[in-house]
Amino acid sequence: MKLLTVAIPCYNSQDYMRHAVETVLVGGEDVEIILVNDGSKDDTGKIADELAAEYPDVIRAIHQENGGHGCAVNTGLANAKGIYYKVLDSDDWMDREALLKVLDVLRGFVQEGNGVDMLLANYVYEKPSLHKHKAIRYDGVLPENRVFGWSDVKRFKTSQNILMHSVIYRTKLLRDCKLELPKHTFYVDNIFVYNPLPHVETMYYLNVDLYRYYIGREDQSVNEKVMTGRIDQQIKVNKLMIDAYDLTKLKNKKLRDYMVKYLTMMMTISSVFLIKEGSEESLAKREELWEYLKKQNRGMYRMVNKLALSKPMQLRSKAGRKIVVWGYSLSQKIYGFN
């Protein structure tokens, strides 16, 4: 059995997928790399087969009809032989030294018979076009170098969100909670992180900059213009998260507080892009989204509404909307996303 499965969803990734793979190969035979060719129209499938032939004990290539990023993640999970499961997007990469440290920790879990549910490491926004990078770390919030539970977690800052880039889940946990991401839907990485959280009892934080998150391609799903064009899919993901759990019933306060923060962040992102687009249709969609949360679960709506981020997102005046756009632009400069 492999220690870690790294699934790499690939769609028209011929220009950069080799780099992603090369950064994971440092893990040797402890690592399984699953290249999921999601109906690519370029040489992605050919490259995947070449890599699998070159590293038969490490790499597997799976070809499927196009189903979107979430479908590729599902395929990787269904075929994973690793005790732990990590998703790496094909245009991103991992820090080699950090990966070796992560594998040492995971190896220790297995040797001790300690089935830690989730390992967290840092991720870095990489913006080569501007020669900028920004690391998102969890020191001061998560205990370091020991197993802990939700009760040991301190208050997250606005920037300290647990994203797909920072998380490694125990494969069995993902299967036991029946995680399945929707097909042909963007931004499902948020569901990948959010939905398993109530099933997580034990965690471990390793303060290394593992995941390098590339920002800059014009066709990238997090490109601002692309996100605006796909806002209906972002709203769909918001609603799926709203429907996933009644957060008012979660008994652990720290877990509940974090999931409310995560949901609020997602509602905020959708609201900002709808406000920036500015048409009557977009502003109506923003109101409908917040109304959906209120109608589905008034208790959750009240919890979300207590957070500072939520109320500005519901302002109807032009002045209020300008404040939201200004705040977004400032955050963008500070953290380097999009």
GROMACS .gro file of C-alpha atoms in nm, residues 2-270:
model
  269
    2LYS     CA    1   0.122   0.351  -0.085
    3LEU     CA    2   0.166   0.615   0.183
    4LEU     CA    3   0.024   0.907  -0.018
    5THR     CA    4  -0.181   0.929  -0.334
    6VAL     CA    5  -0.142   1.256  -0.524
    7ALA     CA    6  -0.419   1.295  -0.780
    8ILE     CA    7  -0.345   1.541  -1.060
    9PRO     CA    8  -0.655   1.635  -1.264
   10CYS     CA    9  -0.540   1.723  -1.616
   11TYR     CA   10  -0.734   1.905  -1.885
   12ASN     CA   11  -0.535   2.040  -2.179
   13SER     CA   12  -0.232   2.047  -1.950
   14GLN     CA   13   0.042   1.953  -2.196
   15ASP     CA   14   0.245   2.268  -2.133
   16TYR     CA   15   0.289   2.235  -1.757
   17MET     CA   16   0.182   1.895  -1.624
   18ARG     CA   17   0.534   1.747  -1.638
   19HIS     CA   18   0.657   2.009  -1.391
   20ALA     CA   19   0.380   1.922  -1.144
   21VAL     CA   20   0.468   1.552  -1.170
   22GLU     CA   21   0.842   1.607  -1.136
   23THR     CA   22   0.800   1.788  -0.804
   24VAL     CA   23   0.615   1.488  -0.657
   25LEU     CA   24   0.853   1.220  -0.786
   26VAL     CA   25   1.096   1.308  -0.506
   27GLY     CA   26   0.869   1.100  -0.282
   28GLY     CA   27   0.977   0.781  -0.457
   29GLU     CA   28   0.770   0.467  -0.417
   30ASP     CA   29   0.598   0.594  -0.101
   31VAL     CA   30   0.394   0.811  -0.336
   32GLU     CA   31   0.136   0.717  -0.596
   33ILE     CA   32   0.064   0.975  -0.867
   34ILE     CA   33  -0.267   0.940  -1.048
   35LEU     CA   34  -0.288   1.147  -1.366
   36VAL     CA   35  -0.654   1.186  -1.458
   37ASN     CA   36  -0.683   1.294  -1.821
   38ASP     CA   37  -1.026   1.458  -1.819
   39GLY     CA   38  -1.109   1.444  -2.189
   40SER     CA   39  -0.820   1.666  -2.300
   41LYS     CA   40  -0.802   1.779  -2.663
   42ASP     CA   41  -0.424   1.827  -2.675
   43ASP     CA   42  -0.132   1.591  -2.596
   44THR     CA   43  -0.217   1.562  -2.225
   45GLY     CA   44  -0.326   1.197  -2.258
   46LYS     CA   45  -0.013   1.105  -2.455
   47ILE     CA   46   0.214   1.270  -2.196
   48ALA     CA   47   0.029   1.095  -1.913
   49ASP     CA   48   0.085   0.757  -2.079
   50GLU     CA   49   0.452   0.836  -2.138
   51LEU     CA   50   0.503   0.929  -1.773
   52ALA     CA   51   0.319   0.617  -1.655
   53ALA     CA   52   0.541   0.401  -1.878
   54GLU     CA   53   0.855   0.574  -1.749
   55TYR     CA   54   0.757   0.541  -1.380
   56PRO     CA   55   0.531   0.231  -1.369
   57ASP     CA   56   0.569   0.181  -0.992
   58VAL     CA   57   0.468   0.538  -0.913
   59ILE     CA   58   0.246   0.684  -1.187
   60ARG     CA   59  -0.088   0.566  -1.322
   61ALA     CA   60  -0.271   0.734  -1.608
   62ILE     CA   61  -0.650   0.722  -1.619
   63HIS     CA   62  -0.844   0.855  -1.917
   64GLN     CA   63  -1.207   0.962  -1.899
   65GLU     CA   64  -1.462   1.169  -2.085
   66ASN     CA   65  -1.466   1.531  -1.977
   67GLY     CA   66  -1.646   1.565  -1.646
   68GLY     CA   67  -1.474   1.866  -1.496
   69HIS     CA   68  -1.230   1.914  -1.209
   70GLY     CA   69  -1.457   1.758  -0.948
   71CYS     CA   70  -1.515   1.447  -1.156
   72ALA     CA   71  -1.138   1.405  -1.196
   73VAL     CA   72  -1.092   1.436  -0.818
   74ASN     CA   73  -1.363   1.172  -0.769
   75THR     CA   74  -1.183   0.940  -1.012
   76GLY     CA   75  -0.855   0.986  -0.830
   77LEU     CA   76  -1.020   0.909  -0.496
   78ALA     CA   77  -1.198   0.600  -0.633
   79ASN     CA   78  -0.867   0.460  -0.760
   80ALA     CA   79  -0.638   0.574  -0.478
   81LYS     CA   80  -0.420   0.312  -0.308
   82GLY     CA   81  -0.258   0.557  -0.071
   83ILE     CA   82  -0.342   0.582   0.297
   84TYR     CA   83  -0.362   0.959   0.252
   85TYR     CA   84  -0.499   1.159  -0.040
   86LYS     CA   85  -0.383   1.491  -0.184
   87VAL     CA   86  -0.501   1.685  -0.490
   88LEU     CA   87  -0.248   1.880  -0.696
   89ASP     CA   88  -0.369   2.091  -0.987
   90SER     CA   89  -0.167   2.035  -1.303
   91ASP     CA   90  -0.042   2.396  -1.325
   92ASP     CA   91   0.071   2.402  -0.963
   93TRP     CA   92   0.363   2.225  -0.797
   94MET     CA   93   0.502   2.111  -0.463
   95ASP     CA   94   0.816   2.213  -0.278
   96ARG     CA   95   1.038   1.905  -0.282
   97GLU     CA   96   1.196   1.946   0.064
   98ALA     CA   97   0.858   2.021   0.222
   99LEU     CA   98   0.707   1.711   0.060
  100LEU     CA   99   0.980   1.491   0.207
  101LYS     CA  100   0.905   1.631   0.553
  102VAL     CA  101   0.533   1.566   0.504
  103LEU     CA  102   0.605   1.208   0.402
  104ASP     CA  103   0.820   1.157   0.712
  105VAL     CA  104   0.528   1.268   0.929
  106LEU     CA  105   0.278   1.048   0.744
  107ARG     CA  106   0.518   0.754   0.772
  108GLY     CA  107   0.533   0.809   1.146
  109PHE     CA  108   0.152   0.801   1.169
  110VAL     CA  109   0.145   0.463   0.995
  111GLN     CA  110   0.428   0.315   1.201
  112GLU     CA  111   0.258   0.423   1.523
  113GLY     CA  112  -0.083   0.305   1.406
  114ASN     CA  113  -0.210   0.660   1.441
  115GLY     CA  114  -0.478   0.731   1.181
  116VAL     CA  115  -0.470   1.111   1.185
  117ASP     CA  116  -0.764   1.239   0.980
  118MET     CA  117  -0.615   1.553   0.831
  119LEU     CA  118  -0.266   1.695   0.787
  120LEU     CA  119  -0.228   2.064   0.713
  121ALA     CA  120   0.068   2.245   0.558
  122ASN     CA  121   0.115   2.596   0.420
  123TYR     CA  122   0.051   2.705   0.064
  124VAL     CA  123   0.204   2.989  -0.138
  125TYR     CA  124   0.039   3.217  -0.394
  126GLU     CA  125   0.291   3.228  -0.681
  127LYS     CA  126   0.260   3.521  -0.922
  128PRO     CA  127   0.570   3.500  -1.145
  129SER     CA  128   0.453   3.776  -1.380
  130LEU     CA  129   0.480   4.024  -1.091
  131HIS     CA  130   0.771   3.846  -0.917
  132LYS     CA  131   0.550   3.807  -0.611
  133HIS     CA  132   0.465   3.525  -0.379
  134LYS     CA  133   0.265   3.518  -0.058
  135ALA     CA  134   0.268   3.230   0.189
  136ILE     CA  135  -0.046   3.147   0.385
  137ARG     CA  136   0.061   2.990   0.714
  138TYR     CA  137  -0.128   2.869   1.021
  139ASP     CA  138   0.129   2.927   1.296
  140GLY     CA  139  -0.030   3.082   1.601
  141VAL     CA  140  -0.364   2.923   1.514
  142LEU     CA  141  -0.287   2.553   1.493
  143PRO     CA  142  -0.060   2.366   1.736
  144GLU     CA  143   0.259   2.258   1.563
  145ASN     CA  144   0.417   1.912   1.541
  146ARG     CA  145   0.160   1.726   1.747
  147VAL     CA  146  -0.178   1.564   1.701
  148PHE     CA  147  -0.467   1.786   1.809
  149GLY     CA  148  -0.844   1.826   1.784
  150TRP     CA  149  -1.082   2.112   1.710
  151SER     CA  150  -1.085   2.221   2.073
  152ASP     CA  151  -0.712   2.305   2.046
  153VAL     CA  152  -0.760   2.539   1.750
  154LYS     CA  153  -0.731   2.915   1.807
  155ARG     CA  154  -0.904   3.191   1.612
  156PHE     CA  155  -0.831   3.199   1.239
  157LYS     CA  156  -0.738   3.530   1.078
  158THR     CA  157  -0.926   3.643   0.768
  159SER     CA  158  -0.649   3.515   0.539
  160GLN     CA  159  -0.604   3.180   0.713
  161ASN     CA  160  -0.852   2.960   0.531
  162ILE     CA  161  -0.811   2.586   0.500
  163LEU     CA  162  -0.809   2.536   0.124
  164MET     CA  163  -0.755   2.233  -0.098
  165HIS     CA  164  -0.394   2.347  -0.133
  166SER     CA  165  -0.324   2.311   0.238
  167VAL     CA  166  -0.504   1.988   0.323
  168ILE     CA  167  -0.417   1.619   0.306
  169TYR     CA  168  -0.702   1.390   0.409
  170ARG     CA  169  -0.698   1.029   0.521
  171THR     CA  170  -0.834   0.841   0.219
  172LYS     CA  171  -1.066   0.622   0.424
  173LEU     CA  172  -1.225   0.929   0.585
  174LEU     CA  173  -1.312   1.074   0.245
  175ARG     CA  174  -1.464   0.745   0.138
  176ASP     CA  175  -1.650   0.693   0.466
  177CYS     CA  176  -1.811   1.038   0.443
  178LYS     CA  177  -1.909   0.953   0.084
  179LEU     CA  178  -1.745   1.261  -0.063
  180GLU     CA  179  -1.849   1.308  -0.425
  181LEU     CA  180  -1.799   1.633  -0.610
  182PRO     CA  181  -2.047   1.745  -0.877
  183LYS     CA  182  -1.956   1.708  -1.244
  184HIS     CA  183  -1.904   1.997  -1.485
  185THR     CA  184  -1.881   2.246  -1.200
  186PHE     CA  185  -1.597   2.483  -1.120
  187TYR     CA  186  -1.487   2.584  -0.767
  188VAL     CA  187  -1.572   2.244  -0.616
  189ASP     CA  188  -1.237   2.243  -0.434
  190ASN     CA  189  -1.428   2.431  -0.164
  191ILE     CA  190  -1.668   2.138  -0.126
  192PHE     CA  191  -1.368   1.903  -0.116
  193VAL     CA  192  -1.244   2.082   0.196
  194TYR     CA  193  -1.575   2.185   0.357
  195ASN     CA  194  -1.783   1.866   0.345
  196PRO     CA  195  -1.541   1.631   0.527
  197LEU     CA  196  -1.466   1.874   0.814
  198PRO     CA  197  -1.734   1.746   1.058
  199HIS     CA  198  -1.585   1.397   1.018
  200VAL     CA  199  -1.236   1.517   1.116
  201GLU     CA  200  -1.145   1.444   1.477
  202THR     CA  201  -0.764   1.445   1.470
  203MET     CA  202  -0.532   1.686   1.290
  204TYR     CA  203  -0.164   1.764   1.254
  205TYR     CA  204  -0.004   2.087   1.133
  206LEU     CA  205   0.341   2.091   0.974
  207ASN     CA  206   0.471   2.446   0.929
  208VAL     CA  207   0.627   2.403   0.584
  209ASP     CA  208   0.544   2.576   0.254
  210LEU     CA  209   0.434   2.267   0.063
  211TYR     CA  210   0.192   2.374  -0.210
  212ARG     CA  211   0.279   2.631  -0.475
  213TYR     CA  212  -0.039   2.782  -0.617
  214TYR     CA  213   0.022   2.941  -0.956
  215ILE     CA  214  -0.169   3.261  -1.033
  216GLY     CA  215  -0.150   3.424  -1.373
  217ARG     CA  216  -0.296   3.225  -1.662
  218GLU     CA  217  -0.574   3.414  -1.842
  219ASP     CA  218  -0.790   3.101  -1.870
  220GLN     CA  219  -0.739   3.006  -1.505
  221SER     CA  220  -1.058   2.940  -1.310
  222VAL     CA  221  -0.960   3.197  -1.044
  223ASN     CA  222  -0.884   3.468  -1.299
  224GLU     CA  223  -1.116   3.758  -1.212
  225LYS     CA  224  -1.276   3.780  -1.558
  226VAL     CA  225  -1.325   3.404  -1.569
  227MET     CA  226  -1.480   3.400  -1.221
  228THR     CA  227  -1.721   3.675  -1.319
  229GLY     CA  228  -1.822   3.480  -1.629
  230ARG     CA  229  -1.876   3.165  -1.422
  231ILE     CA  230  -2.048   3.331  -1.129
  232ASP     CA  231  -2.351   3.101  -1.162
  233GLN     CA  232  -2.124   2.805  -1.085
  234GLN     CA  233  -1.980   2.986  -0.785
  235ILE     CA  234  -2.337   3.046  -0.662
  236LYS     CA  235  -2.416   2.677  -0.718
  237VAL     CA  236  -2.122   2.577  -0.497
  238ASN     CA  237  -2.239   2.827  -0.232
  239LYS     CA  238  -2.582   2.667  -0.226
  240LEU     CA  239  -2.440   2.314  -0.210
  241MET     CA  240  -2.238   2.421   0.094
  242ILE     CA  241  -2.544   2.578   0.255
  243ASP     CA  242  -2.738   2.256   0.201
  244ALA     CA  243  -2.458   2.024   0.318
  245TYR     CA  244  -2.502   2.078   0.694
  246ASP     CA  245  -2.714   2.250   0.950
  247LEU     CA  246  -2.423   2.422   1.121
  248THR     CA  247  -2.640   2.519   1.418
  249LYS     CA  248  -2.642   2.152   1.520
  250LEU     CA  249  -2.266   2.102   1.529
  251LYS     CA  250  -2.170   2.045   1.892
  252ASN     CA  251  -1.805   2.145   1.876
  253LYS     CA  252  -1.796   2.525   1.890
  254LYS     CA  253  -1.451   2.562   1.730
  255LEU     CA  254  -1.553   2.344   1.435
  256ARG     CA  255  -1.884   2.528   1.403
  257ASP     CA  256  -1.714   2.869   1.415
  258TYR     CA  257  -1.467   2.771   1.145
  259MET     CA  258  -1.732   2.628   0.911
  260VAL     CA  259  -1.945   2.941   0.955
  261LYS     CA  260  -1.636   3.149   0.868
  262TYR     CA  261  -1.571   2.933   0.560
  263LEU     CA  262  -1.931   2.962   0.439
  264THR     CA  263  -1.922   3.338   0.499
  265MET     CA  264  -1.601   3.367   0.297
  266MET     CA  265  -1.762   3.186   0.004
  267MET     CA  266  -2.076   3.400   0.023
  268THR     CA  267  -1.852   3.707   0.033
  269ILE     CA  268  -1.654   3.607  -0.277
  270SER     CA  269  -1.972   3.553  -0.478
   0.00000   0.00000   0.00000
